[in-house]
């Protein structure tokens, strides 16, 4: 008789586990998922406008479906040079103009300091 009870006890234990597990699972609230990742707050900017924005923090989205955030170090017509943050290894990244899909300006470039010339000095 002991052998006959084992399948019954096994089935009973499995049913308790299944019912107990599903009721505990149903009681837990489901996490809310965003359908889109959060986009950085900023304004779109054209490539040519970056000439005056050296030192600005920008996000560059490329044709390879990548996005890089960094400080604009150098602007030339064929390429941009970005200084990436410590989370990306603090490296300088060159981004060719033809690979750029979209640029977002997050923080404008700091204002240049006023020149040190005084009005009373004569130039030769």
PDB file of C-alpha atoms in Angstrom, residues 67-71 73 82-93:
ATOM      1  CA  UNK A  67      24.139  57.207 -29.848  1.00  0.00           C
ATOM      2  CA  UNK A  68      27.153  58.823 -28.214  1.00  0.00           C
ATOM      3  CA  UNK A  69      27.047  61.594 -25.633  1.00  0.00           C
ATOM      4  CA  UNK A  70      30.092  63.756 -25.160  1.00  0.00           C
ATOM      5  CA  UNK A  71      31.721  67.158 -25.209  1.00  0.00           C
ATOM      6  CA  UNK A  73      36.271  69.076 -28.774  1.00  0.00           C
ATOM      7  CA  UNK A  82      33.953  64.130 -29.048  1.00  0.00           C
ATOM      8  CA  UNK A  83      35.310  63.608 -25.533  1.00  0.00           C
ATOM      9  CA  UNK A  84      33.155  60.816 -24.081  1.00  0.00           C
ATOM     10  CA  UNK A  85      32.427  60.643 -20.355  1.00  0.00           C
ATOM     11  CA  UNK A  86      33.886  58.224 -17.798  1.00  0.00           C
ATOM     12  CA  UNK A  87      30.970  55.803 -18.299  1.00  0.00           C
ATOM     13  CA  UNK A  88      32.218  55.323 -21.893  1.00  0.00           C
ATOM     14  CA  UNK A  89      35.907  55.117 -21.017  1.00  0.00           C
ATOM     15  CA  UNK A  90      36.804  58.843 -21.199  1.00  0.00           C
ATOM     16  CA  UNK A  91      38.052  58.477 -24.748  1.00  0.00           C
ATOM     17  CA  UNK A  92      38.126  60.829 -27.705  1.00  0.00           C
ATOM     18  CA  UNK A  93      35.838  59.615 -30.493  1.00  0.00           C
TER      19      UNK A  93
END
